[in-house]
mmCIF file of C-alpha atoms and ligand atoms in Angstrom:
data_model
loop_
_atom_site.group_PDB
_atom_site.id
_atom_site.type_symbol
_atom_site.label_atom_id
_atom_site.label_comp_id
_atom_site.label_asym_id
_atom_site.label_seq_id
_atom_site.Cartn_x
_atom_site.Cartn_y
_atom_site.Cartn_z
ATOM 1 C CA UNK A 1073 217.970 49.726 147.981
ATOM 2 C CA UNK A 1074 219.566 52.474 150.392
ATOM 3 C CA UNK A 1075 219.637 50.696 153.653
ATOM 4 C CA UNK A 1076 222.365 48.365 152.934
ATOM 5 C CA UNK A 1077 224.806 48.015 155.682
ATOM 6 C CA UNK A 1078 222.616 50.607 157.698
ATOM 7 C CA UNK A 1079 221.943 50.395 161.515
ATOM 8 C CA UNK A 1080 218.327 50.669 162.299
ATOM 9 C CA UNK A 1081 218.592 52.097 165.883
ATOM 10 C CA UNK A 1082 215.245 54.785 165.699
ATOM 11 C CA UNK A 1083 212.633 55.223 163.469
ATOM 12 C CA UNK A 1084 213.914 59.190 162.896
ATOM 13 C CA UNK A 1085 216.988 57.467 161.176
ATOM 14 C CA UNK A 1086 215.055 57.010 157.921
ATOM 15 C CA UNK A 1087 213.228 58.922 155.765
ATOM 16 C CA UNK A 1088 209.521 58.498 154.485
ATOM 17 C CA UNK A 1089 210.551 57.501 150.772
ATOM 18 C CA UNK A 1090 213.122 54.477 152.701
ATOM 19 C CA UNK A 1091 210.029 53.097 155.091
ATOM 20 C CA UNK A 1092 208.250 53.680 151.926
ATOM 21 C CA UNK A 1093 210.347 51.079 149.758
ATOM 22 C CA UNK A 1094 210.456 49.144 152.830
ATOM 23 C CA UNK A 1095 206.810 48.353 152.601
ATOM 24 C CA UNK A 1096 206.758 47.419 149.054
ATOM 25 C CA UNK A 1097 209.266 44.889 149.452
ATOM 26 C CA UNK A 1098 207.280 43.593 152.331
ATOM 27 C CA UNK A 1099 204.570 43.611 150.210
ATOM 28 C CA UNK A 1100 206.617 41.505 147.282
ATOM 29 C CA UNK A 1101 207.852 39.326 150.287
ATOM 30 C CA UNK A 1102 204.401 38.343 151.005
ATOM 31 C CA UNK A 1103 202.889 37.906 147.609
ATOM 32 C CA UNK A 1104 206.443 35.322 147.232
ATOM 33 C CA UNK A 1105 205.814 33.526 150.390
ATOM 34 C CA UNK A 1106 201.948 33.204 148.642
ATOM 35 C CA UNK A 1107 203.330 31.803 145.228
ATOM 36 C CA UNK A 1108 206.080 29.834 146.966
ATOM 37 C CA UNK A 1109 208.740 31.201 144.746
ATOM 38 C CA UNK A 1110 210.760 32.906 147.424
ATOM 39 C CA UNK A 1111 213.665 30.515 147.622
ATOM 40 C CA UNK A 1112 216.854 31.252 150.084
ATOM 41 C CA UNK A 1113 217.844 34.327 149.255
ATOM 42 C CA UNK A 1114 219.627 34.909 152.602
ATOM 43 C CA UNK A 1115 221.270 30.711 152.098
ATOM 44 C CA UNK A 1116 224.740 31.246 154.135
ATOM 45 C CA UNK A 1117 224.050 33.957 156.254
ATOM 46 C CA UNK A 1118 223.846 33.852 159.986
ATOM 47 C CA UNK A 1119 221.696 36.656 162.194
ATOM 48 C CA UNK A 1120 222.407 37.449 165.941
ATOM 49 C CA UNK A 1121 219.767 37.634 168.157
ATOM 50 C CA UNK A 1122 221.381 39.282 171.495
ATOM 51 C CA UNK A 1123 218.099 39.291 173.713
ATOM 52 C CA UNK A 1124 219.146 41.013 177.390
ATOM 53 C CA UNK A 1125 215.387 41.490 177.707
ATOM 54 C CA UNK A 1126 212.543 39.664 178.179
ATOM 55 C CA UNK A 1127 210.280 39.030 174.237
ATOM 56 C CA UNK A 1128 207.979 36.991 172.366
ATOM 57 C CA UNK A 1129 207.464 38.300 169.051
ATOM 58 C CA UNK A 1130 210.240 40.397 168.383
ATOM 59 C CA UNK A 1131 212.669 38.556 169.446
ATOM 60 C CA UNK A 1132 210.765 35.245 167.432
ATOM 61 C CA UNK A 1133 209.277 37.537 164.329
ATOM 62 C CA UNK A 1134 213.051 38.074 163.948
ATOM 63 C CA UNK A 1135 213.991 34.147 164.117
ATOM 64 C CA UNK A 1136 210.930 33.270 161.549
ATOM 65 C CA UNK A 1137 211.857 36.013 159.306
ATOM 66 C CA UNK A 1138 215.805 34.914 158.996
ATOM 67 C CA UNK A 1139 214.729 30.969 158.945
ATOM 68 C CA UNK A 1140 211.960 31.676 155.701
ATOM 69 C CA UNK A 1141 214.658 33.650 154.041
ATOM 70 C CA UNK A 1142 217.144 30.402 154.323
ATOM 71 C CA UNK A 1143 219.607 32.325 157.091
ATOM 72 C CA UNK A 1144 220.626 30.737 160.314
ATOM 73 C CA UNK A 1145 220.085 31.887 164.208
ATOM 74 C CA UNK A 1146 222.389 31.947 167.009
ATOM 75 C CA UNK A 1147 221.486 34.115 169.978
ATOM 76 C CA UNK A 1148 220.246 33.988 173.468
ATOM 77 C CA UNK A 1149 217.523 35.065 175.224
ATOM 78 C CA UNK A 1150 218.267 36.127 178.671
ATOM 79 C CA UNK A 1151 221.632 37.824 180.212
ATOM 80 C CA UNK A 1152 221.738 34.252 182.618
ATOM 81 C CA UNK A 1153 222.755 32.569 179.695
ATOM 82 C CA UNK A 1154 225.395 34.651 178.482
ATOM 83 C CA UNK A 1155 228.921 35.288 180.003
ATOM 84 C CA UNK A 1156 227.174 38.860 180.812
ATOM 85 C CA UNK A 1157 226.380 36.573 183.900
ATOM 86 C CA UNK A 1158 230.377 36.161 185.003
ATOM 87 C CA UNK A 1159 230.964 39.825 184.672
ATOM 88 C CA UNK A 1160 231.738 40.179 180.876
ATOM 89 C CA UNK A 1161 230.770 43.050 179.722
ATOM 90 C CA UNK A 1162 228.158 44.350 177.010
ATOM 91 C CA UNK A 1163 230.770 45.885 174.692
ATOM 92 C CA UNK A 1164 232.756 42.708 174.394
ATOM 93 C CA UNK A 1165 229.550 40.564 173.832
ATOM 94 C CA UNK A 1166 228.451 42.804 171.032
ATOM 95 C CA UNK A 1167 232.240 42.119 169.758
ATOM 96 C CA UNK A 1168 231.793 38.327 169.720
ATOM 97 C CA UNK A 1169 228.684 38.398 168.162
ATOM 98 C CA UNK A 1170 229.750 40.975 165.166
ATOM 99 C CA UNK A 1171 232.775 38.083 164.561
ATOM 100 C CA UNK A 1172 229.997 35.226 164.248
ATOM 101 C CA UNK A 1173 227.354 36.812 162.483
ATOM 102 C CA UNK A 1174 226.221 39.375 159.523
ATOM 103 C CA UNK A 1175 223.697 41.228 161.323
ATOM 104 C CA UNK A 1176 223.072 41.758 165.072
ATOM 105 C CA UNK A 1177 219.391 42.464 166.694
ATOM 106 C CA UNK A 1178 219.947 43.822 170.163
ATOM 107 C CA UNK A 1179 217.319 43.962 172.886
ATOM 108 C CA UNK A 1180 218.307 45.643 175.996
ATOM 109 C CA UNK A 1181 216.485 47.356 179.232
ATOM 110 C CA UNK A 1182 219.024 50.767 178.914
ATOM 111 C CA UNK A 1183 218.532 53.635 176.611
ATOM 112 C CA UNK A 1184 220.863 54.029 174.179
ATOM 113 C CA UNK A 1185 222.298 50.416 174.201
ATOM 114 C CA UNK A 1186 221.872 49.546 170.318
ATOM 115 C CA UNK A 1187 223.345 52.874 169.433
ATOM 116 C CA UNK A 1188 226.459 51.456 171.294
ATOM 117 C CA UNK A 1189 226.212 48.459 170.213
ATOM 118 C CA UNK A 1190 226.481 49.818 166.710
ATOM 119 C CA UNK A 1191 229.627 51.736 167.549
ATOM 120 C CA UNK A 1192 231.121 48.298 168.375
ATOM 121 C CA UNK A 1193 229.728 46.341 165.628
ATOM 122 C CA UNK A 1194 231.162 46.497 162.069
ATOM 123 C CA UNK A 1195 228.134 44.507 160.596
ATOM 124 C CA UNK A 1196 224.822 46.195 161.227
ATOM 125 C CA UNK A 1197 222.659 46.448 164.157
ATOM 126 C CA UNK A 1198 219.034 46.641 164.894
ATOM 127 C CA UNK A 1199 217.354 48.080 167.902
ATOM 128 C CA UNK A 1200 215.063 45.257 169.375
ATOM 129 C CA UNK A 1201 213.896 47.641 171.800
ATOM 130 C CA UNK A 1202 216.124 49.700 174.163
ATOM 131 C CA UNK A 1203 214.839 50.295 177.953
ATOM 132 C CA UNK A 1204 211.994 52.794 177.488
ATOM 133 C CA UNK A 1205 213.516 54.894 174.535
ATOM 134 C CA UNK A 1206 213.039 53.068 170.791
ATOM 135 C CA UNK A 1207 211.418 50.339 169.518
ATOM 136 C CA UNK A 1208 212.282 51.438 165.758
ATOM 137 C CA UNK A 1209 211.179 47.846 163.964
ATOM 138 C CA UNK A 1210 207.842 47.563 165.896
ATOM 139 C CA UNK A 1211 207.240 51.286 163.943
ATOM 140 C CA UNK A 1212 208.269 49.927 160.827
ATOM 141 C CA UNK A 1213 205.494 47.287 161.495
ATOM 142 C CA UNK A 1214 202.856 49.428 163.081
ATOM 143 C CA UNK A 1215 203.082 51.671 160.091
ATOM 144 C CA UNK A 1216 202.722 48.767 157.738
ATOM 145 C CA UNK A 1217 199.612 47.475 159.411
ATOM 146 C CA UNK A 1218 197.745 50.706 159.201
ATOM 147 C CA UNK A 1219 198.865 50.797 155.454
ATOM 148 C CA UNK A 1220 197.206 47.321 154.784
ATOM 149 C CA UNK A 1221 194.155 48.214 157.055
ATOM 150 C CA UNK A 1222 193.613 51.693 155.386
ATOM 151 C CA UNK A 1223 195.707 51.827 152.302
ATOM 152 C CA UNK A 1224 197.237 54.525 153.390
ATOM 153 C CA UNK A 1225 198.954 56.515 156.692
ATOM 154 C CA UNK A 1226 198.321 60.162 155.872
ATOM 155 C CA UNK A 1227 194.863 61.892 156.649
ATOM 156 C CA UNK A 1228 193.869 59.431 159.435
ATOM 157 C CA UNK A 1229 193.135 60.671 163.108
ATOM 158 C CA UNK A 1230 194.858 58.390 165.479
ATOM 159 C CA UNK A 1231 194.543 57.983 169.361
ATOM 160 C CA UNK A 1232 198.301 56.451 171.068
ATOM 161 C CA UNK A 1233 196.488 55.460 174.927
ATOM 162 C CA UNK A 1234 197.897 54.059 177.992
ATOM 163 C CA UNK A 1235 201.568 54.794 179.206
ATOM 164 C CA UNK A 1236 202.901 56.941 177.053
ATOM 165 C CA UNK A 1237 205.806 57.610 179.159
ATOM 166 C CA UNK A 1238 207.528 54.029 179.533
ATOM 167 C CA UNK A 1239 206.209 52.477 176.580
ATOM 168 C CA UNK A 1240 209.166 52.746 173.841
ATOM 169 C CA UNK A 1241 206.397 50.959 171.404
ATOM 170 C CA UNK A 1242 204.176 54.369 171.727
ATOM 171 C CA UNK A 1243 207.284 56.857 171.492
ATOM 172 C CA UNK A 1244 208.732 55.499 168.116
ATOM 173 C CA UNK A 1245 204.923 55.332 166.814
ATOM 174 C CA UNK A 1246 204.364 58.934 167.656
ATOM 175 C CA UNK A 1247 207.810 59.576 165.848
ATOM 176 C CA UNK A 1248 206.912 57.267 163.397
ATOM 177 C CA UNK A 1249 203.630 59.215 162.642
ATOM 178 C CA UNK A 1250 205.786 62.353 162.179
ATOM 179 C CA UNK A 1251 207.346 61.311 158.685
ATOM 180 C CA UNK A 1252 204.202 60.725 157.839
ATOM 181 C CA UNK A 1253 200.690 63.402 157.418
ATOM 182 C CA UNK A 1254 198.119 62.673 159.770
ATOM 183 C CA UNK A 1255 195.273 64.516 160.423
ATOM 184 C CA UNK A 1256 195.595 63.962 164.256
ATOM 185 C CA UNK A 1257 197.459 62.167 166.936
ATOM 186 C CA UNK A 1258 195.617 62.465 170.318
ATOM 187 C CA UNK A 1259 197.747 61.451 173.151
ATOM 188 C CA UNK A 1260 195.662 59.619 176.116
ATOM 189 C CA UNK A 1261 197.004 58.957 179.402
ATOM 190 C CA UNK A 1262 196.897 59.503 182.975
ATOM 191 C CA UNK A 1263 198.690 62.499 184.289
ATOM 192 C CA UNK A 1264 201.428 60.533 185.649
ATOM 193 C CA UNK A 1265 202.089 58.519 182.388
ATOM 194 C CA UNK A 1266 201.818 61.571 180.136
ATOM 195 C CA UNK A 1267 204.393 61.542 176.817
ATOM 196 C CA UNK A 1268 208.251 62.657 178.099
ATOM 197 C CA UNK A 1269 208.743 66.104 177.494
ATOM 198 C CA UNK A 1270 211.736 65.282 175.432
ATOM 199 C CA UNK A 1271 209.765 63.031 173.161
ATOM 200 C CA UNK A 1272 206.838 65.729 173.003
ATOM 201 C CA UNK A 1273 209.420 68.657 171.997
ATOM 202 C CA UNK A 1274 210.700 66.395 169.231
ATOM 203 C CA UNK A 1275 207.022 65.897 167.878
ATOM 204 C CA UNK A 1276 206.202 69.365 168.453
ATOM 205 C CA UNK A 1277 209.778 70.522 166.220
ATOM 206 C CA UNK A 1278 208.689 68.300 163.568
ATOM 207 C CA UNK A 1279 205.422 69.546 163.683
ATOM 208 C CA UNK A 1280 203.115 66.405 164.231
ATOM 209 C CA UNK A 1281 199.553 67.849 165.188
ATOM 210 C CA UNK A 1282 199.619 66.367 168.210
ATOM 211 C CA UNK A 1283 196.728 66.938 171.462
ATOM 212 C CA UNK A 1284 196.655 65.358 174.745
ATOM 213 C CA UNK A 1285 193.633 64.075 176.485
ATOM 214 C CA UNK A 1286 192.871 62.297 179.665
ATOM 215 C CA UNK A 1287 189.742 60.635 178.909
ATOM 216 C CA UNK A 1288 189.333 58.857 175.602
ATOM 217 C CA UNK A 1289 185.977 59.248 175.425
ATOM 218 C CA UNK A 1290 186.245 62.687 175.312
ATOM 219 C CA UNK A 1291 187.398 62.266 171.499
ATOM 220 C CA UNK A 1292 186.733 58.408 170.474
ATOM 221 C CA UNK A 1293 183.754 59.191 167.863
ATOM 222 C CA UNK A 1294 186.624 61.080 165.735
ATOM 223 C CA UNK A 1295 189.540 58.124 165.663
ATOM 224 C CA UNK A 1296 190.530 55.975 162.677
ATOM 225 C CA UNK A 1297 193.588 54.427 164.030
ATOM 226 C CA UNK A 1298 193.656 53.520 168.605
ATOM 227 C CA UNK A 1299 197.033 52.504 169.764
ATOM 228 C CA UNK A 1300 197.166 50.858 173.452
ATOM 229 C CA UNK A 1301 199.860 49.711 175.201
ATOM 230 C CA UNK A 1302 200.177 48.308 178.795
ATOM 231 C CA UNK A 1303 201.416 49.695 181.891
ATOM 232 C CA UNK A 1304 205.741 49.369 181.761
ATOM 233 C CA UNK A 1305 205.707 47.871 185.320
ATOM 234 C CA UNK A 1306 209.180 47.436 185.337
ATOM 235 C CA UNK A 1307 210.412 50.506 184.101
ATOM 236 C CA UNK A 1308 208.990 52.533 186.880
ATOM 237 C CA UNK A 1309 211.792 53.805 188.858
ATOM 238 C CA UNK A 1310 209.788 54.442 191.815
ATOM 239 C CA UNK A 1311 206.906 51.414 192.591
ATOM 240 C CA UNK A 1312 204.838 53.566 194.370
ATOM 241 C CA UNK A 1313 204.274 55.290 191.306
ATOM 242 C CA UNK A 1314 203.180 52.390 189.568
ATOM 243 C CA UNK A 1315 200.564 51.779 192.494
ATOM 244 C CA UNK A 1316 198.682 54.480 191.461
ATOM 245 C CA UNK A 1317 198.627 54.364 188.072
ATOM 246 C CA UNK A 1318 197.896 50.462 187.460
ATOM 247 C CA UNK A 1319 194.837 49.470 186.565
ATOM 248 C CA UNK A 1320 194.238 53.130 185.602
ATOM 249 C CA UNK A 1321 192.969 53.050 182.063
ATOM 250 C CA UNK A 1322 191.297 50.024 180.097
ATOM 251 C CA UNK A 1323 189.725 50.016 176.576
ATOM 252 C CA UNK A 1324 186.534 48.396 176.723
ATOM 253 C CA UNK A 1325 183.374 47.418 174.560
ATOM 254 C CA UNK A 1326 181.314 50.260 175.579
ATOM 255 C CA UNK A 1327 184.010 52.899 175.238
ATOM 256 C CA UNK A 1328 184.232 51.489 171.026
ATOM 257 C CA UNK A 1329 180.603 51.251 170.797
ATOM 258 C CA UNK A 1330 181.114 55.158 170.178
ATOM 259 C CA UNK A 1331 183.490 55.276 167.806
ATOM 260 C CA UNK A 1332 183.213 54.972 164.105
ATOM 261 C CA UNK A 1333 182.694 50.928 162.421
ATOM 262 C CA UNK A 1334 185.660 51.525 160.610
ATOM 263 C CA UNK A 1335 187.877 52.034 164.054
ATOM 264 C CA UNK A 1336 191.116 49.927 163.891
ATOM 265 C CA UNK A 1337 192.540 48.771 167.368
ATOM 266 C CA UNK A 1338 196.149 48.228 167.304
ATOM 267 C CA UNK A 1339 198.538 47.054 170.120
ATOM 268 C CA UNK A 1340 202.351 45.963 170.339
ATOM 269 C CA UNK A 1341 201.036 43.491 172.750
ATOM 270 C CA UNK A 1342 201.737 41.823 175.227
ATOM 271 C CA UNK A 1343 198.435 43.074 177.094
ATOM 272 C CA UNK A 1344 197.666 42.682 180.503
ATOM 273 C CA UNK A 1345 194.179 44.002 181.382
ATOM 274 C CA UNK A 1346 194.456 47.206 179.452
ATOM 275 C CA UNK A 1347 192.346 45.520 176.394
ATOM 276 C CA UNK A 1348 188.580 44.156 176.812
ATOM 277 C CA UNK A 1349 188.729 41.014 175.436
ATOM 278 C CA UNK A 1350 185.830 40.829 174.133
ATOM 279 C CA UNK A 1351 187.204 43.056 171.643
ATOM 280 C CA UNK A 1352 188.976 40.547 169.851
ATOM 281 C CA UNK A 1353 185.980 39.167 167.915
ATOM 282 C CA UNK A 1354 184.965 42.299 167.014
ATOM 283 C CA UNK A 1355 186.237 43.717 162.907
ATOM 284 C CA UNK A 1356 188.290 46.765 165.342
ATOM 285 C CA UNK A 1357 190.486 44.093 166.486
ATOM 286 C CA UNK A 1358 193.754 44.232 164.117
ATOM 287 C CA UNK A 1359 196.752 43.795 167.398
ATOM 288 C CA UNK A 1360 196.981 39.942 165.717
ATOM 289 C CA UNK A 1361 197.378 40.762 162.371
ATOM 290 C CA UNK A 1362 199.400 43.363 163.628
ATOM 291 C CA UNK A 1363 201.809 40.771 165.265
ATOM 292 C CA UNK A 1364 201.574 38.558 161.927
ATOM 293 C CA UNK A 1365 203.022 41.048 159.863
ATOM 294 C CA UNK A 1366 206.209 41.573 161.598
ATOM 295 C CA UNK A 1367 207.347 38.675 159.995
ATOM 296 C CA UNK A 1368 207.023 39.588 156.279
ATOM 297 C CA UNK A 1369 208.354 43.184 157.535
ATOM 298 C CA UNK A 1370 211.265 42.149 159.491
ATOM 299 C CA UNK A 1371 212.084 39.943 156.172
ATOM 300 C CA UNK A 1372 212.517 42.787 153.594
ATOM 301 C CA UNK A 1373 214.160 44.328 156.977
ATOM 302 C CA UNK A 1374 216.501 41.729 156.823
ATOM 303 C CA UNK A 1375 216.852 41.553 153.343
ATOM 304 C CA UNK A 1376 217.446 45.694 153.366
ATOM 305 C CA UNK A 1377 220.086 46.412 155.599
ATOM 306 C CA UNK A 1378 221.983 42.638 154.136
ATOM 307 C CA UNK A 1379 221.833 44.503 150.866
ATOM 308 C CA UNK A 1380 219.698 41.478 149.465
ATOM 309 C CA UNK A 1381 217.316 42.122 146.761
ATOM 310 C CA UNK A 1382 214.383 39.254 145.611
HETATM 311 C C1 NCD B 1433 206.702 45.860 173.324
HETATM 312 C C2 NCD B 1433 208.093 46.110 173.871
HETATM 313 O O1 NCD B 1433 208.833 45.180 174.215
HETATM 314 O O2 NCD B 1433 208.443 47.281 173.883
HETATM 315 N N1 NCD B 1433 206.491 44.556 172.896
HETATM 316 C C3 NCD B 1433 206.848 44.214 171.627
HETATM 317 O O3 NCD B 1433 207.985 44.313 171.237
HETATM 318 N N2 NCD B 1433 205.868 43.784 170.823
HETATM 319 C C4 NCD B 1433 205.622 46.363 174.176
HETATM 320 C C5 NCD B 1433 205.543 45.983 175.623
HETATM 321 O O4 NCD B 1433 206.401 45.280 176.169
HETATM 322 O O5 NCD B 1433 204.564 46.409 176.239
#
């Protein structure tokens, strides 16, 4: 497959026909964890997890993909633990990991850190999540799920809500949703949390039929496919800011009540108070499948860019 030896830094860096073949072999990876006939295909090889940012499942999605496919894990999981914490720099970190490992996942809190990473690192790198810009795996993912739930991504009218402006988990889904046909992507935020302009002339140039909204109710009855995220506290640069925006939006039971049965509720997660939660017993609720496939997808993931096949 073509994304052997490829970095996987943002979603735009592949093409619908790659995420495409991605999916199938996630799909083969699943029905072979099923039948138990998966074996070790990735026996001898060792994956870096350099975590500079806080994470639960991508950072541990990661570890349980490389473990079922028979690789090993070295890492960390906070700059504290790292020499980062005497001074050294990220550069030569990146460097030391690339000489004890065959594939590096980076996490980091500033844009454009995996891209450098990449420069540094002969064996390939993929973007964890860098400070508010791309979360390109938790896409590849997000895509997938809506694929199981609907059988398909095209023709659907989907509603991204909360902070569109921090969250790199929206941006790379709106970008996502650009390789792909849908019918609609409403945008819904508050004013202050409104999709970057830089992000929104990218969707607009690659001609995504995108509308923004302020109040989801507004267009609820019409959505196939919700996608909340919660407030980026900590990437506000100014916390005054984030005073007036938190608490700002929540999806609730009443607000879904309107919408169609078939709704699908999707989040990166984690969620704070953005989410009722007495959605989660309700057949809308798909954010915990949604977490459960990133491990069969960050497998063929794994198995892709390690040139791997099964
Ligand atoms: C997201 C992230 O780190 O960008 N979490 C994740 O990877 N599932 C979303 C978030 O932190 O809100």
């Amino acid at each position: 497959m073509g994304l052997a030896g490829r970095d996987v830094i943002s979603i735009l860096d592949f093409s619908r026909g790659e995420l495409e073949e991605l999916f199938g072999l996630t799909d083969r990876v699943r029905e072979k964890l099923r039948k138990g006939d998966l074996g070790k295909p990735l026996e001898g090889s060792i994956v870096a997890l350099a975590f500079f940012e806080p994470s639960t499942r991508t950072r541990m999605s990661f570890e349980s993909a490389a473990l079922r496919l028979g690789a090993k894990v070295i890492g960390f999981t906070s700059e504290e633990a790292t020499s980062v914490a005497k001074g050294e720099s990220f550069a030569d970190t990146i460097r030391m990991l690339d000489s004890y490992s065959d594939v590096i996942v980076v996490r980091h809190k500033y844009e454009g850190s995996a891209k450098y990473a990449a420069e540094v690192a002969e064996h390939p790198v993929i973007n964890g999540g860098d400070g508010r810009q791309h979360h390109p795996t938790q896409a590849m993912l997000d895509l997938y799920t809506v694929r199981e739930l609907f059988g398909r991504i095209d023709g659907l009218t989907y509603m991204l809500v909360g902070d569109l402006r921090y969250a790199r988990a929206a941006a790379s889904f709106a970008l996502a949703l650009s390789l792909f046909a849908p019918k609609t992507v409403y945008l819904v935020s508050p004013p202050l949390l409104r999709m970057r302009e830089e992000v929104m002339d990218v969707l607009r140039e690659r001609k995504l039929p995108v509308e923004e909204v302020e109040d989801p109710a507004e267009v609820i009855e019409e959505v196939d496919v919700m996608y909340v995220t919660r407030i980026q506290k900590e990437r506000f640069p100014d916390p005054m800011d984030y005073e007036k925006v938190k608490g700002s939006y929540r999806i609730d039971l009443e607000l879904v009540k309107k919408a169609k049965s078939s709704l699908k509720i999707l989040h990166p997660l984690p969620r704070v108070d953005e989410l009722d939660l007495r959605l989660d017993g309700t057949p809308h609720a798909a954010y915990f499948l949604q977490a459960a496939l990133g491990v069969p997808l960050r497998m063929a993931l794994l198995l892709s860019v390690l040139g791997v096949g099964v």
